[in-house]
Amino acid sequence: GENVEQHPSTLSVQEGDSAVIKCTYSDSASNYFPWYKQELGKRPQLIIDIRSNVGEKKDQRIAVTLNKTAKHFSLHITETQPEDSAVYFCAATVSSNTGKLIFGQGTTLQVKP
Amino acid sequence: EAGVTQFPSHSVIEKGQTVTLRCDPISGHDNLYWYRRVMGKEIKFLLHFVKESKQDESGMPNNRFLAERTGGTYSTLKVQPAELEDSGVYFCASSQDRAFAFFGQGTRLTVV
């Protein structure tokens, strides 16, 4: 069935270092890959997304790369700051293209000052 | 513009009781989704409305769960009777074009 695997489950970095979170998906027809950030007690918020016709997208300190052949995509955060600490979820759409998202298990990122 | 709002934010009920969660999507968004996160695991899809119609309810766990969206505006998710394994955070999301889904803050349900 449709599946998204996300690694690592927890990640701790020093302020200023980079953080990378990786996801793989099973549905080769998936064509939209959003990343959500959920701070403690708050709603998941879309921080960046990528469509299947693009290999990389960047927005200030965050970037996402997509390898459709290998069916994996990654989130890169550079120059991390304490406010980047949160749970990050990757997701992929299903082939039916209804907007239904299959989520990864989440990565708890801790940025130490 | 108001975001997706959910009520209540927290609910603690006893096993066997009934609970109704409510979601108010962003005005004008035809697509409304319910998701659930159980015990720190992944966020799992429950169902999808397009206006008042159920487009996909393949993620609903069993017939103790009933979702409605009368009039195509707000939606309710009723759990009756609640079981211990229903505990988790229930999220609602809405979108206009089946992408860029906006999430609510979630309802944390605890069944004791």
PDB file of C-alpha atoms in Angstrom:
ATOM      1  CA  GLY A   1       0.000   0.000   0.000  1.00  0.00           C
ATOM      2  CA  GLU A   2       0.914   3.674   0.029  1.00  0.00           C
ATOM      3  CA  ASN A   3       3.722   4.370   2.444  1.00  0.00           C
ATOM      4  CA  VAL A   4       6.155   7.135   3.405  1.00  0.00           C
ATOM      5  CA  GLU A   5       9.190   6.366   5.526  1.00  0.00           C
ATOM      6  CA  GLN A   6      10.933   9.220   7.353  1.00  0.00           C
ATOM      7  CA  HIS A   7      14.347   9.257   9.051  1.00  0.00           C
ATOM      8  CA  PRO A   8      15.660  10.022  11.535  1.00  0.00           C
ATOM      9  CA  SER A   9      12.954  10.006  14.187  1.00  0.00           C
ATOM     10  CA  THR A  10      14.977  12.395  16.339  1.00  0.00           C
ATOM     11  CA  LEU A  11      17.747  14.790  15.422  1.00  0.00           C
ATOM     12  CA  SER A  12      19.806  17.013  17.672  1.00  0.00           C
ATOM     13  CA  VAL A  13      22.148  19.655  16.251  1.00  0.00           C
ATOM     14  CA  GLN A  14      24.078  22.637  17.517  1.00  0.00           C
ATOM     15  CA  GLU A  15      22.854  26.077  16.588  1.00  0.00           C
ATOM     16  CA  GLY A  16      24.381  27.070  13.273  1.00  0.00           C
ATOM     17  CA  ASP A  17      24.804  23.524  12.007  1.00  0.00           C
ATOM     18  CA  SER A  18      22.783  22.017   9.173  1.00  0.00           C
ATOM     19  CA  ALA A  19      19.988  19.463   9.561  1.00  0.00           C
ATOM     20  CA  VAL A  20      18.830  16.944   6.979  1.00  0.00           C
ATOM     21  CA  ILE A  21      15.672  14.844   7.130  1.00  0.00           C
ATOM     22  CA  LYS A  22      15.041  12.134   4.543  1.00  0.00           C
ATOM     23  CA  CYS A  23      11.877  10.490   3.276  1.00  0.00           C
ATOM     24  CA  THR A  24      11.103   7.726   0.832  1.00  0.00           C
ATOM     25  CA  TYR A  25       7.727   7.026  -0.741  1.00  0.00           C
ATOM     26  CA  SER A  26       6.204   3.977  -2.358  1.00  0.00           C
ATOM     27  CA  ASP A  27       3.649   5.356  -4.850  1.00  0.00           C
ATOM     28  CA  SER A  28       5.498   6.175  -8.065  1.00  0.00           C
ATOM     29  CA  ALA A  29       2.520   8.274  -9.184  1.00  0.00           C
ATOM     30  CA  SER A  30       2.902  10.708  -6.264  1.00  0.00           C
ATOM     31  CA  ASN A  31       3.508  14.177  -7.651  1.00  0.00           C
ATOM     32  CA  TYR A  32       3.372  16.599  -4.734  1.00  0.00           C
ATOM     33  CA  PHE A  33       5.560  16.542  -1.631  1.00  0.00           C
ATOM     34  CA  PRO A  34       4.923  19.042   1.189  1.00  0.00           C
ATOM     35  CA  TRP A  35       6.840  19.453   4.420  1.00  0.00           C
ATOM     36  CA  TYR A  36       5.079  20.505   7.603  1.00  0.00           C
ATOM     37  CA  LYS A  37       6.560  21.918  10.801  1.00  0.00           C
ATOM     38  CA  GLN A  38       4.691  21.464  14.064  1.00  0.00           C
ATOM     39  CA  GLU A  39       5.848  23.427  17.063  1.00  0.00           C
ATOM     40  CA  LEU A  40       4.782  22.259  20.486  1.00  0.00           C
ATOM     41  CA  GLY A  41       1.056  22.753  20.969  1.00  0.00           C
ATOM     42  CA  LYS A  42       0.575  24.388  17.583  1.00  0.00           C
ATOM     43  CA  ARG A  43      -0.854  23.345  14.257  1.00  0.00           C
ATOM     44  CA  PRO A  44       1.232  21.703  11.514  1.00  0.00           C
ATOM     45  CA  GLN A  45       2.298  24.450   9.137  1.00  0.00           C
ATOM     46  CA  LEU A  46       3.408  24.063   5.572  1.00  0.00           C
ATOM     47  CA  ILE A  47       6.984  25.305   5.293  1.00  0.00           C
ATOM     48  CA  ILE A  48       7.992  24.206   1.812  1.00  0.00           C
ATOM     49  CA  ASP A  49       6.750  21.898  -0.912  1.00  0.00           C
ATOM     50  CA  ILE A  50       7.950  20.501  -4.218  1.00  0.00           C
ATOM     51  CA  ARG A  51       6.234  19.097  -7.270  1.00  0.00           C
ATOM     52  CA  SER A  52       7.450  16.147  -9.271  1.00  0.00           C
ATOM     53  CA  ASN A  53       8.613  18.209 -12.232  1.00  0.00           C
ATOM     54  CA  VAL A  54      11.221  19.980 -10.112  1.00  0.00           C
ATOM     55  CA  GLY A  55      14.372  18.534  -8.575  1.00  0.00           C
ATOM     56  CA  GLU A  56      15.129  21.174  -5.986  1.00  0.00           C
ATOM     57  CA  LYS A  57      13.459  24.149  -4.338  1.00  0.00           C
ATOM     58  CA  LYS A  58      14.921  26.632  -1.912  1.00  0.00           C
ATOM     59  CA  ASP A  59      13.414  29.221   0.413  1.00  0.00           C
ATOM     60  CA  GLN A  60      15.949  31.123   2.482  1.00  0.00           C
ATOM     61  CA  ARG A  61      17.452  28.624   4.939  1.00  0.00           C
ATOM     62  CA  ILE A  62      15.353  25.663   3.914  1.00  0.00           C
ATOM     63  CA  ALA A  63      15.530  23.569   0.770  1.00  0.00           C
ATOM     64  CA  VAL A  64      13.944  20.397  -0.490  1.00  0.00           C
ATOM     65  CA  THR A  65      15.401  17.991  -3.029  1.00  0.00           C
ATOM     66  CA  LEU A  66      13.506  15.295  -4.909  1.00  0.00           C
ATOM     67  CA  ASN A  67      14.824  12.210  -6.653  1.00  0.00           C
ATOM     68  CA  LYS A  68      11.891  10.660  -8.514  1.00  0.00           C
ATOM     69  CA  THR A  69      13.900   7.727  -9.803  1.00  0.00           C
ATOM     70  CA  ALA A  70      14.875   6.674  -6.306  1.00  0.00           C
ATOM     71  CA  LYS A  71      11.543   7.858  -4.844  1.00  0.00           C
ATOM     72  CA  HIS A  72      13.057   9.899  -2.089  1.00  0.00           C
ATOM     73  CA  PHE A  73      13.054  13.526  -1.036  1.00  0.00           C
ATOM     74  CA  SER A  74      14.891  15.437   1.651  1.00  0.00           C
ATOM     75  CA  LEU A  75      14.562  18.582   3.726  1.00  0.00           C
ATOM     76  CA  HIS A  76      17.692  20.623   4.345  1.00  0.00           C
ATOM     77  CA  ILE A  77      17.868  23.343   6.969  1.00  0.00           C
ATOM     78  CA  THR A  78      21.030  25.426   7.058  1.00  0.00           C
ATOM     79  CA  GLU A  79      22.294  27.709   9.829  1.00  0.00           C
ATOM     80  CA  THR A  80      19.829  26.203  12.272  1.00  0.00           C
ATOM     81  CA  GLN A  81      18.385  28.354  15.050  1.00  0.00           C
ATOM     82  CA  PRO A  82      16.673  27.379  18.324  1.00  0.00           C
ATOM     83  CA  GLU A  83      13.316  28.385  16.838  1.00  0.00           C
ATOM     84  CA  ASP A  84      13.736  25.649  14.243  1.00  0.00           C
ATOM     85  CA  SER A  85      13.157  23.134  17.039  1.00  0.00           C
ATOM     86  CA  ALA A  86       9.910  21.309  16.231  1.00  0.00           C
ATOM     87  CA  VAL A  87       8.491  18.117  14.767  1.00  0.00           C
ATOM     88  CA  TYR A  88       8.841  17.957  10.984  1.00  0.00           C
ATOM     89  CA  PHE A  89       6.600  15.807   8.817  1.00  0.00           C
ATOM     90  CA  CYS A  90       7.124  14.905   5.188  1.00  0.00           C
ATOM     91  CA  ALA A  91       4.174  13.856   3.067  1.00  0.00           C
ATOM     92  CA  ALA A  92       3.295  12.682  -0.408  1.00  0.00           C
ATOM     93  CA  THR A  93       0.097  12.732  -2.385  1.00  0.00           C
ATOM     94  CA  VAL A  94      -1.483   9.486  -3.507  1.00  0.00           C
ATOM     95  CA  SER A  95      -1.928   8.547  -7.133  1.00  0.00           C
ATOM     96  CA  SER A  96      -5.639   9.314  -7.074  1.00  0.00           C
ATOM     97  CA  ASN A  97      -4.654  12.970  -6.802  1.00  0.00           C
ATOM     98  CA  THR A  98      -7.427  13.844  -4.403  1.00  0.00           C
ATOM     99  CA  GLY A  99      -5.193  15.853  -2.147  1.00  0.00           C
ATOM    100  CA  LYS A 100      -5.023  13.004   0.334  1.00  0.00           C
ATOM    101  CA  LEU A 101      -1.608  13.026   1.992  1.00  0.00           C
ATOM    102  CA  ILE A 102       0.417  10.094   3.263  1.00  0.00           C
ATOM    103  CA  PHE A 103       2.674  11.302   6.065  1.00  0.00           C
ATOM    104  CA  GLY A 104       5.988  10.136   7.370  1.00  0.00           C
ATOM    105  CA  GLN A 105       6.401   9.301  11.039  1.00  0.00           C
ATOM    106  CA  GLY A 106       7.819  12.697  11.922  1.00  0.00           C
ATOM    107  CA  THR A 107      11.250  13.903  13.007  1.00  0.00           C
ATOM    108  CA  THR A 108      11.765  15.725  16.283  1.00  0.00           C
ATOM    109  CA  LEU A 109      14.470  18.301  15.673  1.00  0.00           C
ATOM    110  CA  GLN A 110      16.217  19.880  18.622  1.00  0.00           C
ATOM    111  CA  VAL A 111      18.546  22.800  18.006  1.00  0.00           C
ATOM    112  CA  LYS A 112      20.807  23.425  20.976  1.00  0.00           C
ATOM    113  CA  PRO A 113      21.860  27.027  21.582  1.00  0.00           C
TER     114      PRO A 113
ATOM    115  CA  GLU B   1      -8.460  35.539   6.993  1.00  0.00           C
ATOM    116  CA  ALA B   2      -9.344  33.046   9.701  1.00  0.00           C
ATOM    117  CA  GLY B   3      -7.556  29.724   9.598  1.00  0.00           C
ATOM    118  CA  VAL B   4      -8.936  26.257  10.152  1.00  0.00           C
ATOM    119  CA  THR B   5     -10.436  26.072  13.628  1.00  0.00           C
ATOM    120  CA  GLN B   6     -11.223  23.017  15.673  1.00  0.00           C
ATOM    121  CA  PHE B   7     -13.288  22.506  18.814  1.00  0.00           C
ATOM    122  CA  PRO B   8     -12.663  21.455  21.465  1.00  0.00           C
ATOM    123  CA  SER B   9      -8.900  21.697  21.821  1.00  0.00           C
ATOM    124  CA  HIS B  10      -8.892  18.930  24.421  1.00  0.00           C
ATOM    125  CA  SER B  11     -11.404  16.289  25.437  1.00  0.00           C
ATOM    126  CA  VAL B  12     -11.171  13.637  28.122  1.00  0.00           C
ATOM    127  CA  ILE B  13     -13.946  11.065  28.122  1.00  0.00           C
ATOM    128  CA  GLU B  14     -14.561   7.666  29.593  1.00  0.00           C
ATOM    129  CA  LYS B  15     -14.567   4.523  27.516  1.00  0.00           C
ATOM    130  CA  GLY B  16     -18.027   3.957  26.101  1.00  0.00           C
ATOM    131  CA  GLN B  17     -18.975   7.616  25.978  1.00  0.00           C
ATOM    132  CA  THR B  18     -19.605   9.672  22.873  1.00  0.00           C
ATOM    133  CA  VAL B  19     -17.550  12.611  21.676  1.00  0.00           C
ATOM    134  CA  THR B  20     -18.128  14.980  18.794  1.00  0.00           C
ATOM    135  CA  LEU B  21     -15.294  16.987  17.269  1.00  0.00           C
ATOM    136  CA  ARG B  22     -15.912  19.992  15.107  1.00  0.00           C
ATOM    137  CA  CYS B  23     -13.918  21.573  12.326  1.00  0.00           C
ATOM    138  CA  ASP B  24     -14.507  24.928  10.646  1.00  0.00           C
ATOM    139  CA  PRO B  25     -12.484  25.087   7.436  1.00  0.00           C
ATOM    140  CA  ILE B  26     -11.200  28.207   5.764  1.00  0.00           C
ATOM    141  CA  SER B  27     -14.125  29.923   4.088  1.00  0.00           C
ATOM    142  CA  GLY B  28     -14.465  28.906   0.457  1.00  0.00           C
ATOM    143  CA  HIS B  29     -12.399  25.742   0.756  1.00  0.00           C
ATOM    144  CA  ASP B  30     -14.348  22.882  -0.808  1.00  0.00           C
ATOM    145  CA  ASN B  31     -11.927  20.182   0.342  1.00  0.00           C
ATOM    146  CA  LEU B  32     -11.945  19.151   3.976  1.00  0.00           C
ATOM    147  CA  TYR B  33      -9.830  16.353   5.415  1.00  0.00           C
ATOM    148  CA  TRP B  34      -9.708  14.606   8.758  1.00  0.00           C
ATOM    149  CA  TYR B  35      -6.448  13.080   9.995  1.00  0.00           C
ATOM    150  CA  ARG B  36      -5.374  11.474  13.253  1.00  0.00           C
ATOM    151  CA  ARG B  37      -2.042  11.104  15.013  1.00  0.00           C
ATOM    152  CA  VAL B  38      -1.897   8.317  17.561  1.00  0.00           C
ATOM    153  CA  MET B  39       0.831   8.025  20.211  1.00  0.00           C
ATOM    154  CA  GLY B  40       3.586   9.906  18.392  1.00  0.00           C
ATOM    155  CA  LYS B  41       3.198   7.959  15.192  1.00  0.00           C
ATOM    156  CA  GLU B  42       2.543   9.282  11.714  1.00  0.00           C
ATOM    157  CA  ILE B  43      -0.402  11.479  10.885  1.00  0.00           C
ATOM    158  CA  LYS B  44      -2.932   9.150   9.265  1.00  0.00           C
ATOM    159  CA  PHE B  45      -5.673  10.040   6.810  1.00  0.00           C
ATOM    160  CA  LEU B  46      -9.254   9.381   7.917  1.00  0.00           C
ATOM    161  CA  LEU B  47     -11.473  10.886   5.240  1.00  0.00           C
ATOM    162  CA  HIS B  48     -11.982  13.583   2.633  1.00  0.00           C
ATOM    163  CA  PHE B  49     -15.013  15.727   1.872  1.00  0.00           C
ATOM    164  CA  VAL B  50     -15.600  17.703  -1.278  1.00  0.00           C
ATOM    165  CA  LYS B  51     -18.242  20.184  -0.236  1.00  0.00           C
ATOM    166  CA  GLU B  52     -20.837  18.034   1.522  1.00  0.00           C
ATOM    167  CA  SER B  53     -19.934  14.761  -0.211  1.00  0.00           C
ATOM    168  CA  LYS B  54     -17.587  12.108   1.122  1.00  0.00           C
ATOM    169  CA  GLN B  55     -14.932  11.680  -1.536  1.00  0.00           C
ATOM    170  CA  ASP B  56     -12.835   9.093   0.284  1.00  0.00           C
ATOM    171  CA  GLU B  57     -13.458   7.528   3.658  1.00  0.00           C
ATOM    172  CA  SER B  58     -10.982   4.691   3.309  1.00  0.00           C
ATOM    173  CA  GLY B  59      -9.092   5.725   6.432  1.00  0.00           C
ATOM    174  CA  MET B  60     -12.007   5.556   8.856  1.00  0.00           C
ATOM    175  CA  PRO B  61     -11.061   2.925  11.444  1.00  0.00           C
ATOM    176  CA  ASN B  62     -14.504   1.356  11.930  1.00  0.00           C
ATOM    177  CA  ASN B  63     -18.202   2.108  12.146  1.00  0.00           C
ATOM    178  CA  ARG B  64     -17.831   3.797  15.528  1.00  0.00           C
ATOM    179  CA  PHE B  65     -16.635   6.841  13.626  1.00  0.00           C
ATOM    180  CA  LEU B  66     -19.136   9.035  11.787  1.00  0.00           C
ATOM    181  CA  ALA B  67     -18.228  12.188   9.887  1.00  0.00           C
ATOM    182  CA  GLU B  68     -20.624  14.714   8.469  1.00  0.00           C
ATOM    183  CA  ARG B  69     -20.396  17.973   6.606  1.00  0.00           C
ATOM    184  CA  THR B  70     -23.924  19.240   6.241  1.00  0.00           C
ATOM    185  CA  GLY B  71     -24.202  22.155   3.845  1.00  0.00           C
ATOM    186  CA  GLY B  72     -20.592  21.848   2.857  1.00  0.00           C
ATOM    187  CA  THR B  73     -19.333  24.192   5.561  1.00  0.00           C
ATOM    188  CA  TYR B  74     -18.182  22.917   8.947  1.00  0.00           C
ATOM    189  CA  SER B  75     -17.676  19.230   9.642  1.00  0.00           C
ATOM    190  CA  THR B  76     -18.175  17.034  12.667  1.00  0.00           C
ATOM    191  CA  LEU B  77     -16.518  13.759  13.584  1.00  0.00           C
ATOM    192  CA  LYS B  78     -18.391  11.658  16.118  1.00  0.00           C
ATOM    193  CA  VAL B  79     -16.905   8.718  17.954  1.00  0.00           C
ATOM    194  CA  GLN B  80     -19.533   6.463  19.533  1.00  0.00           C
ATOM    195  CA  PRO B  81     -18.806   4.563  21.682  1.00  0.00           C
ATOM    196  CA  ALA B  82     -15.227   5.652  22.303  1.00  0.00           C
ATOM    197  CA  GLU B  83     -12.545   3.053  22.999  1.00  0.00           C
ATOM    198  CA  LEU B  84      -9.115   3.477  24.590  1.00  0.00           C
ATOM    199  CA  GLU B  85      -7.341   3.106  21.223  1.00  0.00           C
ATOM    200  CA  ASP B  86      -9.209   6.127  19.870  1.00  0.00           C
ATOM    201  CA  SER B  87      -7.007   8.413  21.942  1.00  0.00           C
ATOM    202  CA  GLY B  88      -4.857  10.714  19.856  1.00  0.00           C
ATOM    203  CA  VAL B  89      -4.797  14.089  18.192  1.00  0.00           C
ATOM    204  CA  TYR B  90      -7.429  14.623  15.513  1.00  0.00           C
ATOM    205  CA  PHE B  91      -6.523  17.146  12.852  1.00  0.00           C
ATOM    206  CA  CYS B  92      -8.721  18.800  10.297  1.00  0.00           C
ATOM    207  CA  ALA B  93      -7.316  20.377   7.148  1.00  0.00           C
ATOM    208  CA  SER B  94      -8.844  22.278   4.263  1.00  0.00           C
ATOM    209  CA  SER B  95      -7.747  23.268   0.795  1.00  0.00           C
ATOM    210  CA  GLN B  96      -9.134  24.890  -2.297  1.00  0.00           C
ATOM    211  CA  ASP B  97      -7.201  23.115  -5.016  1.00  0.00           C
ATOM    212  CA  ARG B  98      -6.311  19.788  -3.338  1.00  0.00           C
ATOM    213  CA  ALA B  99      -2.850  21.070  -2.547  1.00  0.00           C
ATOM    214  CA  PHE B 100      -1.510  23.477   0.055  1.00  0.00           C
ATOM    215  CA  ALA B 101      -3.647  21.990   2.803  1.00  0.00           C
ATOM    216  CA  PHE B 102      -4.022  24.203   5.877  1.00  0.00           C
ATOM    217  CA  PHE B 103      -4.281  22.425   9.178  1.00  0.00           C
ATOM    218  CA  GLY B 104      -6.189  23.220  12.322  1.00  0.00           C
ATOM    219  CA  GLN B 105      -4.587  23.035  15.751  1.00  0.00           C
ATOM    220  CA  GLY B 106      -6.093  19.655  16.408  1.00  0.00           C
ATOM    221  CA  THR B 107      -8.257  18.146  19.125  1.00  0.00           C
ATOM    222  CA  ARG B 108      -6.435  16.048  21.675  1.00  0.00           C
ATOM    223  CA  LEU B 109      -8.777  13.208  22.618  1.00  0.00           C
ATOM    224  CA  THR B 110      -8.040  11.090  25.662  1.00  0.00           C
ATOM    225  CA  VAL B 111     -10.216   8.083  26.375  1.00  0.00           C
ATOM    226  CA  VAL B 112      -9.821   6.721  29.897  1.00  0.00           C
TER     227      VAL B 112
END
